[in-house]
PDB file of C-alpha atoms and ligand atoms in Angstrom:
ATOM      1  CA  MET A   1    -163.566-130.077  26.272  1.00 75.00           C
ATOM      2  CA  ALA A   2    -160.102-131.209  27.442  1.00 89.00           C
ATOM      3  CA  PHE A   3    -157.222-128.782  27.960  1.00 96.00           C
ATOM      4  CA  ASP A   4    -153.542-129.346  28.766  1.00 97.00           C
ATOM      5  CA  ASN A   5    -152.708-125.818  29.928  1.00 98.00           C
ATOM      6  CA  LEU A   6    -156.026-124.528  31.300  1.00 98.00           C
ATOM      7  CA  ILE A   7    -158.441-125.585  33.986  1.00 98.00           C
ATOM      8  CA  LEU A   8    -162.051-124.780  33.168  1.00 98.00           C
ATOM      9  CA  GLU A   9    -164.472-124.991  36.085  1.00 97.00           C
ATOM     10  CA  ARG A  10    -168.163-124.212  36.369  1.00 96.00           C
ATOM     11  CA  ASP A  11    -170.060-123.231  39.506  1.00 96.00           C
ATOM     12  CA  GLY A  12    -173.653-122.499  38.561  1.00 96.00           C
ATOM     13  CA  ALA A  13    -173.664-119.616  36.093  1.00 98.00           C
ATOM     14  CA  VAL A  14    -170.042-118.653  36.839  1.00 98.00           C
ATOM     15  CA  ALA A  15    -167.180-120.265  34.907  1.00 98.00           C
ATOM     16  CA  SER A  16    -163.529-119.986  35.931  1.00 98.00           C
ATOM     17  CA  VAL A  17    -160.634-120.285  33.518  1.00 98.00           C
ATOM     18  CA  ILE A  18    -157.284-120.881  35.211  1.00 98.00           C
ATOM     19  CA  VAL A  19    -154.137-120.667  33.107  1.00 98.00           C
ATOM     20  CA  ASN A  20    -152.195-123.591  34.452  1.00 98.00           C
ATOM     21  CA  ARG A  21    -148.448-123.462  33.728  1.00 98.00           C
ATOM     22  CA  PRO A  22    -147.228-122.410  37.184  1.00 97.00           C
ATOM     23  CA  LYS A  23    -143.650-123.642  36.601  1.00 96.00           C
ATOM     24  CA  VAL A  24    -143.194-120.861  34.025  1.00 98.00           C
ATOM     25  CA  LEU A  25    -145.435-118.402  35.896  1.00 98.00           C
ATOM     26  CA  ASN A  26    -148.289-119.207  33.477  1.00 98.00           C
ATOM     27  CA  ALA A  27    -146.466-117.809  30.433  1.00 98.00           C
ATOM     28  CA  LEU A  28    -148.618-117.985  27.324  1.00 98.00           C
ATOM     29  CA  ASN A  29    -147.190-120.297  24.687  1.00 97.00           C
ATOM     30  CA  ALA A  30    -148.953-120.867  21.351  1.00 96.00           C
ATOM     31  CA  ALA A  31    -150.710-124.003  22.639  1.00 97.00           C
ATOM     32  CA  THR A  32    -152.119-122.136  25.678  1.00 98.00           C
ATOM     33  CA  LEU A  33    -153.235-119.256  23.507  1.00 97.00           C
ATOM     34  CA  ASP A  34    -155.096-121.692  21.276  1.00 97.00           C
ATOM     35  CA  GLU A  35    -156.715-123.338  24.284  1.00 98.00           C
ATOM     36  CA  LEU A  36    -157.811-119.897  25.496  1.00 98.00           C
ATOM     37  CA  ARG A  37    -159.405-119.350  22.077  1.00 98.00           C
ATOM     38  CA  ARG A  38    -161.288-122.656  22.306  1.00 98.00           C
ATOM     39  CA  ALA A  39    -162.367-122.010  25.897  1.00 98.00           C
ATOM     40  CA  ALA A  40    -163.575-118.505  25.008  1.00 98.00           C
ATOM     41  CA  LEU A  41    -165.691-119.841  22.138  1.00 98.00           C
ATOM     42  CA  GLU A  42    -167.173-122.549  24.353  1.00 97.00           C
ATOM     43  CA  LEU A  43    -168.087-120.047  27.085  1.00 98.00           C
ATOM     44  CA  LYS A  44    -169.408-117.475  24.638  1.00 97.00           C
ATOM     45  CA  HIS A  45    -171.928-119.939  23.216  1.00 97.00           C
ATOM     46  CA  ASP A  46    -172.930-121.529  26.540  1.00 97.00           C
ATOM     47  CA  ASP A  47    -176.079-119.693  27.670  1.00 95.00           C
ATOM     48  CA  GLY A  48    -175.744-121.312  31.106  1.00 96.00           C
ATOM     49  CA  VAL A  49    -172.596-119.246  31.714  1.00 98.00           C
ATOM     50  CA  ARG A  50    -173.335-115.630  32.637  1.00 98.00           C
ATOM     51  CA  ALA A  51    -169.985-114.487  34.037  1.00 98.00           C
ATOM     52  CA  VAL A  52    -166.398-115.693  33.783  1.00 98.00           C
ATOM     53  CA  ILE A  53    -163.369-115.407  36.066  1.00 98.00           C
ATOM     54  CA  LEU A  54    -159.916-115.596  34.503  1.00 98.00           C
ATOM     55  CA  THR A  55    -156.880-116.190  36.706  1.00 98.00           C
ATOM     56  CA  GLY A  56    -153.498-117.905  36.905  1.00 98.00           C
ATOM     57  CA  ALA A  57    -152.529-121.067  38.778  1.00 98.00           C
ATOM     58  CA  GLY A  58    -150.312-120.787  41.838  1.00 96.00           C
ATOM     59  CA  GLU A  59    -149.674-118.000  44.314  1.00 92.00           C
ATOM     60  CA  LYS A  60    -147.151-115.989  42.380  1.00 97.00           C
ATOM     61  CA  SER A  61    -148.392-115.136  38.955  1.00 98.00           C
ATOM     62  CA  PHE A  62    -151.451-114.268  36.920  1.00 98.00           C
ATOM     63  CA  ILE A  63    -149.539-114.528  33.634  1.00 98.00           C
ATOM     64  CA  ALA A  64    -145.885-113.521  33.190  1.00 98.00           C
ATOM     65  CA  GLY A  65    -146.304-112.759  29.499  1.00 97.00           C
ATOM     66  CA  ALA A  66    -145.872-114.521  26.210  1.00 96.00           C
ATOM     67  CA  ASP A  67    -143.524-117.516  26.387  1.00 95.00           C
ATOM     68  CA  ILE A  68    -140.087-116.036  25.806  1.00 96.00           C
ATOM     69  CA  ASN A  69    -138.764-119.397  24.491  1.00 95.00           C
ATOM     70  CA  GLU A  70    -141.087-118.996  21.504  1.00 94.00           C
ATOM     71  CA  LEU A  71    -140.370-115.262  21.095  1.00 93.00           C
ATOM     72  CA  ALA A  72    -136.631-115.937  20.963  1.00 94.00           C
ATOM     73  CA  VAL A  73    -136.905-117.921  17.712  1.00 95.00           C
ATOM     74  CA  GLN A  74    -139.581-115.955  15.888  1.00 93.00           C
ATOM     75  CA  THR A  75    -139.072-114.618  12.367  1.00 95.00           C
ATOM     76  CA  PRO A  76    -140.642-111.490  10.847  1.00 95.00           C
ATOM     77  CA  THR A  77    -143.487-113.486   9.320  1.00 95.00           C
ATOM     78  CA  SER A  78    -144.057-115.809  12.274  1.00 94.00           C
ATOM     79  CA  GLY A  79    -143.853-112.809  14.654  1.00 94.00           C
ATOM     80  CA  ARG A  80    -146.563-110.993  12.729  1.00 96.00           C
ATOM     81  CA  GLU A  81    -148.778-114.104  12.632  1.00 95.00           C
ATOM     82  CA  HIS A  82    -148.159-114.694  16.338  1.00 94.00           C
ATOM     83  CA  ALA A  83    -149.235-111.144  17.219  1.00 96.00           C
ATOM     84  CA  LEU A  84    -152.348-111.365  15.039  1.00 97.00           C
ATOM     85  CA  ARG A  85    -153.323-114.712  16.578  1.00 96.00           C
ATOM     86  CA  GLY A  86    -152.958-113.313  20.092  1.00 97.00           C
ATOM     87  CA  GLN A  87    -154.908-110.191  19.174  1.00 98.00           C
ATOM     88  CA  HIS A  88    -157.710-112.359  17.780  1.00 98.00           C
ATOM     89  CA  VAL A  89    -157.968-114.405  21.004  1.00 98.00           C
ATOM     90  CA  PHE A  90    -157.938-111.304  23.220  1.00 98.00           C
ATOM     91  CA  ASP A  91    -160.547-109.676  20.991  1.00 98.00           C
ATOM     92  CA  LEU A  92    -162.772-112.733  21.496  1.00 98.00           C
ATOM     93  CA  ILE A  93    -162.406-112.359  25.263  1.00 98.00           C
ATOM     94  CA  GLU A  94    -163.102-108.618  25.174  1.00 98.00           C
ATOM     95  CA  ASN A  95    -166.249-109.251  23.171  1.00 98.00           C
ATOM     96  CA  LEU A  96    -167.418-112.456  24.841  1.00 98.00           C
ATOM     97  CA  GLY A  97    -170.796-110.817  25.434  1.00 97.00           C
ATOM     98  CA  LYS A  98    -170.695-111.607  29.165  1.00 98.00           C
ATOM     99  CA  PRO A  99    -168.488-110.099  31.856  1.00 98.00           C
ATOM    100  CA  VAL A 100    -165.015-111.589  32.186  1.00 98.00           C
ATOM    101  CA  ILE A 101    -163.292-110.697  35.463  1.00 98.00           C
ATOM    102  CA  ALA A 102    -159.504-110.872  35.570  1.00 98.00           C
ATOM    103  CA  ALA A 103    -158.466-111.970  39.069  1.00 98.00           C
ATOM    104  CA  ILE A 104    -154.866-110.732  39.011  1.00 98.00           C
ATOM    105  CA  ASN A 105    -153.158-112.923  41.588  1.00 98.00           C
ATOM    106  CA  GLY A 106    -149.533-111.875  41.026  1.00 98.00           C
ATOM    107  CA  TYR A 107    -147.421-110.956  38.007  1.00 98.00           C
ATOM    108  CA  ALA A 108    -149.441-109.613  35.072  1.00 98.00           C
ATOM    109  CA  LEU A 109    -146.640-108.757  32.693  1.00 98.00           C
ATOM    110  CA  GLY A 110    -146.550-108.315  28.936  1.00 98.00           C
ATOM    111  CA  GLY A 111    -149.207-110.599  27.466  1.00 98.00           C
ATOM    112  CA  GLY A 112    -150.536-111.038  31.018  1.00 98.00           C
ATOM    113  CA  CYS A 113    -151.243-107.330  31.328  1.00 98.00           C
ATOM    114  CA  GLU A 114    -152.660-107.349  27.794  1.00 98.00           C
ATOM    115  CA  LEU A 115    -154.954-110.278  28.625  1.00 98.00           C
ATOM    116  CA  ALA A 116    -156.128-108.588  31.836  1.00 98.00           C
ATOM    117  CA  MET A 117    -156.885-105.441  29.817  1.00 98.00           C
ATOM    118  CA  ALA A 118    -158.977-107.476  27.363  1.00 98.00           C
ATOM    119  CA  CYS A 119    -161.121-108.637  30.293  1.00 98.00           C
ATOM    120  CA  THR A 120    -164.241-106.655  31.154  1.00 98.00           C
ATOM    121  CA  LEU A 121    -163.165-105.881  34.744  1.00 98.00           C
ATOM    122  CA  ARG A 122    -159.945-106.307  36.718  1.00 98.00           C
ATOM    123  CA  LEU A 123    -159.585-107.182  40.421  1.00 98.00           C
ATOM    124  CA  ALA A 124    -155.998-107.179  41.663  1.00 98.00           C
ATOM    125  CA  ALA A 125    -154.442-108.779  44.711  1.00 98.00           C
ATOM    126  CA  ASP A 126    -152.526-106.200  46.751  1.00 98.00           C
ATOM    127  CA  THR A 127    -149.406-108.229  45.883  1.00 98.00           C
ATOM    128  CA  ALA A 128    -149.898-107.961  42.091  1.00 98.00           C
ATOM    129  CA  LYS A 129    -147.199-106.507  39.845  1.00 98.00           C
ATOM    130  CA  ILE A 130    -148.337-105.207  36.502  1.00 98.00           C
ATOM    131  CA  GLY A 131    -146.467-103.910  33.475  1.00 98.00           C
ATOM    132  CA  GLN A 132    -145.423-104.154  29.860  1.00 98.00           C
ATOM    133  CA  PRO A 133    -141.722-105.138  30.079  1.00 98.00           C
ATOM    134  CA  GLU A 134    -141.303-106.037  26.374  1.00 98.00           C
ATOM    135  CA  ILE A 135    -138.861-103.150  25.872  1.00 98.00           C
ATOM    136  CA  ASN A 136    -136.386-105.080  28.052  1.00 98.00           C
ATOM    137  CA  LEU A 137    -136.443-107.862  25.435  1.00 97.00           C
ATOM    138  CA  GLY A 138    -135.968-105.442  22.542  1.00 97.00           C
ATOM    139  CA  ILE A 139    -139.562-105.853  21.382  1.00 97.00           C
ATOM    140  CA  LEU A 140    -142.937-104.169  21.898  1.00 97.00           C
ATOM    141  CA  PRO A 141    -146.345-105.355  23.097  1.00 98.00           C
ATOM    142  CA  GLY A 142    -147.973-107.351  20.280  1.00 97.00           C
ATOM    143  CA  TYR A 143    -151.333-108.417  21.702  1.00 98.00           C
ATOM    144  CA  ALA A 144    -152.825-104.911  21.342  1.00 98.00           C
ATOM    145  CA  GLY A 145    -151.147-103.630  24.511  1.00 98.00           C
ATOM    146  CA  THR A 146    -150.139-100.328  22.942  1.00 98.00           C
ATOM    147  CA  GLN A 147    -153.790 -99.723  22.069  1.00 98.00           C
ATOM    148  CA  ARG A 148    -155.664-101.054  25.099  1.00 98.00           C
ATOM    149  CA  LEU A 149    -153.285 -99.482  27.614  1.00 98.00           C
ATOM    150  CA  SER A 150    -153.575 -96.034  25.972  1.00 98.00           C
ATOM    151  CA  ARG A 151    -157.349 -96.327  26.002  1.00 97.00           C
ATOM    152  CA  LEU A 152    -157.469 -97.450  29.649  1.00 97.00           C
ATOM    153  CA  VAL A 153    -154.955 -95.107  31.270  1.00 98.00           C
ATOM    154  CA  GLY A 154    -154.395 -92.402  28.639  1.00 98.00           C
ATOM    155  CA  LYS A 155    -151.602 -91.836  26.144  1.00 98.00           C
ATOM    156  CA  GLY A 156    -149.071 -90.265  28.522  1.00 98.00           C
ATOM    157  CA  LYS A 157    -149.138 -93.033  31.129  1.00 98.00           C
ATOM    158  CA  ALA A 158    -149.176 -95.720  28.413  1.00 98.00           C
ATOM    159  CA  MET A 159    -146.087 -94.188  26.808  1.00 98.00           C
ATOM    160  CA  GLU A 160    -144.361 -94.060  30.184  1.00 98.00           C
ATOM    161  CA  LEU A 161    -145.204 -97.652  31.134  1.00 98.00           C
ATOM    162  CA  ILE A 162    -144.403 -99.213  27.759  1.00 98.00           C
ATOM    163  CA  LEU A 163    -141.232 -97.202  27.056  1.00 98.00           C
ATOM    164  CA  SER A 164    -139.825 -97.819  30.549  1.00 98.00           C
ATOM    165  CA  GLY A 165    -140.993-101.422  30.960  1.00 98.00           C
ATOM    166  CA  ALA A 166    -141.681-100.557  34.603  1.00 98.00           C
ATOM    167  CA  GLN A 167    -143.645-102.909  36.830  1.00 98.00           C
ATOM    168  CA  ILE A 168    -146.164-101.099  39.007  1.00 98.00           C
ATOM    169  CA  GLY A 169    -147.872-102.297  42.165  1.00 98.00           C
ATOM    170  CA  ALA A 170    -151.583-102.888  42.567  1.00 98.00           C
ATOM    171  CA  ALA A 171    -152.283 -99.594  44.376  1.00 98.00           C
ATOM    172  CA  GLU A 172    -150.660 -97.553  41.591  1.00 98.00           C
ATOM    173  CA  ALA A 173    -152.516 -99.632  38.978  1.00 98.00           C
ATOM    174  CA  GLU A 174    -155.791 -98.775  40.710  1.00 98.00           C
ATOM    175  CA  ARG A 175    -154.835 -95.100  40.970  1.00 98.00           C
ATOM    176  CA  ILE A 176    -154.298 -94.812  37.192  1.00 98.00           C
ATOM    177  CA  GLY A 177    -157.380 -96.851  36.292  1.00 98.00           C
ATOM    178  CA  LEU A 178    -155.537 -99.940  35.072  1.00 98.00           C
ATOM    179  CA  VAL A 179    -157.422-102.125  37.558  1.00 98.00           C
ATOM    180  CA  ASN A 180    -160.889-101.582  38.969  1.00 98.00           C
ATOM    181  CA  ARG A 181    -160.182-102.598  42.551  1.00 98.00           C
ATOM    182  CA  VAL A 182    -157.411-103.899  44.816  1.00 98.00           C
ATOM    183  CA  VAL A 183    -158.203-106.498  47.464  1.00 98.00           C
ATOM    184  CA  PRO A 184    -156.086-108.432  49.971  1.00 98.00           C
ATOM    185  CA  ALA A 185    -154.393-111.353  48.192  1.00 98.00           C
ATOM    186  CA  ALA A 186    -156.025-113.874  50.538  1.00 97.00           C
ATOM    187  CA  SER A 187    -159.528-112.738  49.579  1.00 98.00           C
ATOM    188  CA  LEU A 188    -158.988-112.202  45.829  1.00 98.00           C
ATOM    189  CA  MET A 189    -160.783-115.314  44.632  1.00 98.00           C
ATOM    190  CA  ALA A 190    -163.646-114.897  47.116  1.00 98.00           C
ATOM    191  CA  GLU A 191    -164.103-111.283  45.945  1.00 98.00           C
ATOM    192  CA  ALA A 192    -163.943-112.354  42.284  1.00 98.00           C
ATOM    193  CA  ARG A 193    -166.552-115.061  42.875  1.00 98.00           C
ATOM    194  CA  LYS A 194    -168.784-112.614  44.767  1.00 98.00           C
ATOM    195  CA  LEU A 195    -168.607-110.051  41.958  1.00 98.00           C
ATOM    196  CA  ALA A 196    -169.105-112.706  39.265  1.00 98.00           C
ATOM    197  CA  GLY A 197    -172.097-114.094  41.184  1.00 98.00           C
ATOM    198  CA  GLU A 198    -173.684-110.643  41.404  1.00 98.00           C
ATOM    199  CA  LEU A 199    -173.144-109.969  37.706  1.00 98.00           C
ATOM    200  CA  ALA A 200    -174.478-113.431  36.817  1.00 98.00           C
ATOM    201  CA  ASN A 201    -177.838-112.379  38.304  1.00 97.00           C
ATOM    202  CA  ASN A 202    -178.103-109.415  35.942  1.00 97.00           C
ATOM    203  CA  ALA A 203    -180.032-109.510  32.675  1.00 97.00           C
ATOM    204  CA  PRO A 204    -177.747-111.362  30.213  1.00 97.00           C
ATOM    205  CA  ILE A 205    -178.988-109.697  27.029  1.00 97.00           C
ATOM    206  CA  ALA A 206    -178.684-106.205  28.529  1.00 98.00           C
ATOM    207  CA  MET A 207    -175.149-107.062  29.717  1.00 98.00           C
ATOM    208  CA  ARG A 208    -174.227-108.299  26.222  1.00 98.00           C
ATOM    209  CA  TYR A 209    -175.470-105.056  24.680  1.00 98.00           C
ATOM    210  CA  ILE A 210    -173.750-102.893  27.315  1.00 98.00           C
ATOM    211  CA  ILE A 211    -170.428-104.590  26.530  1.00 98.00           C
ATOM    212  CA  ALA A 212    -171.032-104.107  22.788  1.00 98.00           C
ATOM    213  CA  ALA A 213    -172.154-100.484  23.228  1.00 98.00           C
ATOM    214  CA  ILE A 214    -168.993 -99.600  25.142  1.00 98.00           C
ATOM    215  CA  ASN A 215    -166.488-101.698  23.168  1.00 97.00           C
ATOM    216  CA  LYS A 216    -167.822-100.957  19.686  1.00 97.00           C
ATOM    217  CA  GLY A 217    -169.042 -97.470  20.546  1.00 97.00           C
ATOM    218  CA  LEU A 218    -165.563 -96.370  21.612  1.00 95.00           C
ATOM    219  CA  GLU A 219    -164.335 -97.174  18.095  1.00 95.00           C
ATOM    220  CA  MET A 220    -167.037 -95.009  16.464  1.00 97.00           C
ATOM    221  CA  PRO A 221    -167.582 -91.289  16.109  1.00 98.00           C
ATOM    222  CA  PHE A 222    -169.626 -90.085  19.142  1.00 98.00           C
ATOM    223  CA  ALA A 223    -172.849 -89.373  17.219  1.00 98.00           C
ATOM    224  CA  GLU A 224    -172.814 -92.790  15.498  1.00 98.00           C
ATOM    225  CA  ALA A 225    -172.058 -94.497  18.798  1.00 98.00           C
ATOM    226  CA  CYS A 226    -175.105 -92.814  20.327  1.00 98.00           C
ATOM    227  CA  VAL A 227    -177.311 -94.083  17.485  1.00 98.00           C
ATOM    228  CA  PHE A 228    -175.837 -97.570  18.053  1.00 98.00           C
ATOM    229  CA  GLU A 229    -176.660 -97.241  21.766  1.00 98.00           C
ATOM    230  CA  ALA A 230    -180.224 -96.164  20.977  1.00 98.00           C
ATOM    231  CA  THR A 231    -180.674 -99.153  18.657  1.00 98.00           C
ATOM    232  CA  LEU A 232    -179.511-101.549  21.372  1.00 98.00           C
ATOM    233  CA  PHE A 233    -181.765 -99.723  23.862  1.00 98.00           C
ATOM    234  CA  GLY A 234    -184.654-100.370  21.478  1.00 97.00           C
ATOM    235  CA  LEU A 235    -183.665-104.020  21.041  1.00 97.00           C
ATOM    236  CA  VAL A 236    -183.742-104.786  24.772  1.00 97.00           C
ATOM    237  CA  ALA A 237    -187.320-103.526  24.780  1.00 96.00           C
ATOM    238  CA  SER A 238    -188.160-106.751  22.922  1.00 96.00           C
ATOM    239  CA  THR A 239    -186.938-108.959  25.792  1.00 97.00           C
ATOM    240  CA  ASP A 240    -188.853-110.792  28.497  1.00 96.00           C
ATOM    241  CA  ASP A 241    -186.094-109.589  30.830  1.00 97.00           C
ATOM    242  CA  MET A 242    -187.098-105.967  30.293  1.00 96.00           C
ATOM    243  CA  ARG A 243    -190.690-106.792  31.168  1.00 96.00           C
ATOM    244  CA  GLU A 244    -189.541-108.834  34.185  1.00 96.00           C
ATOM    245  CA  GLY A 245    -187.148-106.110  35.393  1.00 96.00           C
ATOM    246  CA  THR A 246    -189.650-103.266  35.159  1.00 96.00           C
ATOM    247  CA  ARG A 247    -192.524-105.379  36.564  1.00 96.00           C
ATOM    248  CA  ALA A 248    -190.385-106.612  39.482  1.00 96.00           C
ATOM    249  CA  PHE A 249    -189.520-103.002  40.370  1.00 96.00           C
ATOM    250  CA  LEU A 250    -193.194-102.001  40.353  1.00 97.00           C
ATOM    251  CA  GLU A 251    -194.143-105.098  42.377  1.00 97.00           C
ATOM    252  CA  LYS A 252    -191.323-104.366  44.858  1.00 97.00           C
ATOM    253  CA  ARG A 253    -189.585-107.749  44.400  1.00 96.00           C
ATOM    254  CA  LYS A 254    -186.257-108.988  43.038  1.00 95.00           C
ATOM    255  CA  PRO A 255    -186.271-109.673  39.292  1.00 95.00           C
ATOM    256  CA  GLU A 256    -185.440-113.095  37.891  1.00 95.00           C
ATOM    257  CA  PHE A 257    -183.754-112.676  34.559  1.00 96.00           C
ATOM    258  CA  ARG A 258    -183.780-115.578  32.114  1.00 94.00           C
ATOM    259  CA  GLY A 259    -181.811-114.181  29.226  1.00 93.00           C
ATOM    260  CA  LYS A 260    -184.841-114.163  26.943  1.00 95.00           C
TER     261      LYS A 260
HETATM  262  N1  LIG B   1    -141.706-116.943  29.272  1.00 64.59           N
HETATM  263  C1  LIG B   1    -141.110-118.125  29.533  1.00 64.59           C
HETATM  264  N2  LIG B   1    -140.695-118.476  30.759  1.00 64.59           N
HETATM  265  C2  LIG B   1    -140.908-117.620  31.762  1.00 64.59           C
HETATM  266  C3  LIG B   1    -141.530-116.385  31.570  1.00 64.59           C
HETATM  267  C4  LIG B   1    -141.954-116.052  30.253  1.00 64.59           C
HETATM  268  N3  LIG B   1    -142.588-114.906  29.973  1.00 64.59           N
HETATM  269  N4  LIG B   1    -141.586-115.734  32.756  1.00 64.59           N
HETATM  270  C5  LIG B   1    -141.025-116.558  33.652  1.00 64.59           C
HETATM  271  N5  LIG B   1    -140.612-117.698  33.065  1.00 64.59           N
HETATM  272  C6  LIG B   1    -139.955-118.850  33.688  1.00 64.59           C
HETATM  273  C7  LIG B   1    -138.515-118.544  34.057  1.00 64.59           C
HETATM  274  O1  LIG B   1    -137.660-118.702  32.948  1.00 64.59           O
HETATM  275  C8  LIG B   1    -138.281-119.566  35.152  1.00 64.59           C
HETATM  276  O2  LIG B   1    -138.038-120.812  34.540  1.00 64.59           O
HETATM  277  P1  LIG B   1    -136.880-121.798  35.156  1.00 64.59           P
HETATM  278  O3  LIG B   1    -137.407-122.160  36.520  1.00 64.59           O
HETATM  279  O4  LIG B   1    -136.881-122.943  34.212  1.00 64.59           O
HETATM  280  O5  LIG B   1    -135.629-120.995  35.216  1.00 64.59           O
HETATM  281  C9  LIG B   1    -139.625-119.662  35.848  1.00 64.59           C
HETATM  282  O6  LIG B   1    -140.577-119.134  34.930  1.00 64.59           O
HETATM  283  C10 LIG B   1    -139.704-118.854  37.125  1.00 64.59           C
HETATM  284  O7  LIG B   1    -139.319-117.508  36.810  1.00 64.59           O
HETATM  285  P2  LIG B   1    -138.123-116.707  37.574  1.00 64.59           P
HETATM  286  O8  LIG B   1    -137.616-115.660  36.631  1.00 64.59           O
HETATM  287  O9  LIG B   1    -137.152-117.681  38.139  1.00 64.59           O
HETATM  288  O10 LIG B   1    -138.969-116.068  38.770  1.00 64.59           O
HETATM  289  P3  LIG B   1    -138.616-114.726  39.526  1.00 64.59           P
HETATM  290  O11 LIG B   1    -139.550-114.694  40.696  1.00 64.59           O
HETATM  291  O12 LIG B   1    -137.165-114.620  39.803  1.00 64.59           O
HETATM  292  O13 LIG B   1    -139.012-113.531  38.528  1.00 64.59           O
HETATM  293  C11 LIG B   1    -140.413-112.403  36.901  1.00 64.59           C
HETATM  294  C12 LIG B   1    -140.348-113.353  38.133  1.00 64.59           C
HETATM  295  C13 LIG B   1    -141.867-112.386  36.436  1.00 64.59           C
HETATM  296  C14 LIG B   1    -139.971-111.007  37.309  1.00 64.59           C
HETATM  297  C15 LIG B   1    -139.479-112.956  35.795  1.00 64.59           C
HETATM  298  O14 LIG B   1    -139.780-114.328  35.596  1.00 64.59           O
HETATM  299  C16 LIG B   1    -139.644-112.253  34.476  1.00 64.59           C
HETATM  300  O15 LIG B   1    -139.158-111.156  34.308  1.00 64.59           O
HETATM  301  N6  LIG B   1    -140.323-112.904  33.485  1.00 64.59           N
HETATM  302  C17 LIG B   1    -140.462-112.381  32.165  1.00 64.59           C
HETATM  303  C18 LIG B   1    -141.498-111.290  32.125  1.00 64.59           C
HETATM  304  C19 LIG B   1    -141.602-110.710  30.722  1.00 64.59           C
HETATM  305  O16 LIG B   1    -140.685-110.136  30.196  1.00 64.59           O
HETATM  306  N7  LIG B   1    -142.796-110.857  30.135  1.00 64.59           N
HETATM  307  C20 LIG B   1    -143.082-110.309  28.843  1.00 64.59           C
HETATM  308  C21 LIG B   1    -142.786-111.273  27.776  1.00 64.59           C
HETATM  309  S1  LIG B   1    -143.177-110.561  26.204  1.00 64.59           S
END
């Protein structure tokens, strides 16, 4: 599939999606958002892909937010549609059914922070700057940032970050749980590939159900979420991977999961 604003690469079972508009710090315009939607659908349905890395082109920026040229001319109806479209794409990424690692290589602002939060895991370069600066434009996060940030770091910190528009450094982002791990900028991509490679060896169906159990379960009352978890636990018992994983342990060897 051809893209104008993304680079999609595959290395074995690991795919990398690179948002490629470095001249505008990889700002997300409508065309890029639509390409992200198409790429996400392609990767979701490709059983050969078991883990995905998402990053931005260039040294400076992961994604510096939605494209402000488009925001400047939006109307009430187009603004609402724009937010819903972005939310839909980020929802697809959150529920891709395989781990998506955000490799935050610089600015992750506004829609960039929201996209990183929709990813399954976040690795940040020690040079990264992260925040929701929409308030400085007289607007608010519209790609579910108010919701995902509160869930990730708690209501108080989310209020503080979104109301102030502050940019925080990678170490602070790790301290509050906004990113999983900080690594030296020079080794970010190597660390992301290492992590993606490790995850790609795990049982794909179990990973899909873990992502569903956590994402969907968090939206449910606790008791219902536990029943949902138990159902998924039962379902994995039907897989060859469960038999392979348990047998490999008993035979003292490494399992080879096939996603069946
Ligand atoms: N939308 C559109 N263009 C953007 C952009 C965005 N979100 N973020 C950066 N750009 C463009 C700039 O306009 C500039 O274009 P130009 O070279 O044609 O002037 C180019 O990217 C480089 O950005 P610049 O501001 O010159 O870089 P900087 O290093 O001085 O500052 C930032 C970097 C990230 C602090 C600054 O670009 C910024 O604040 N961007 C907007 C962040 C934001 O508010 N995001 C949320 C949007 S809802």
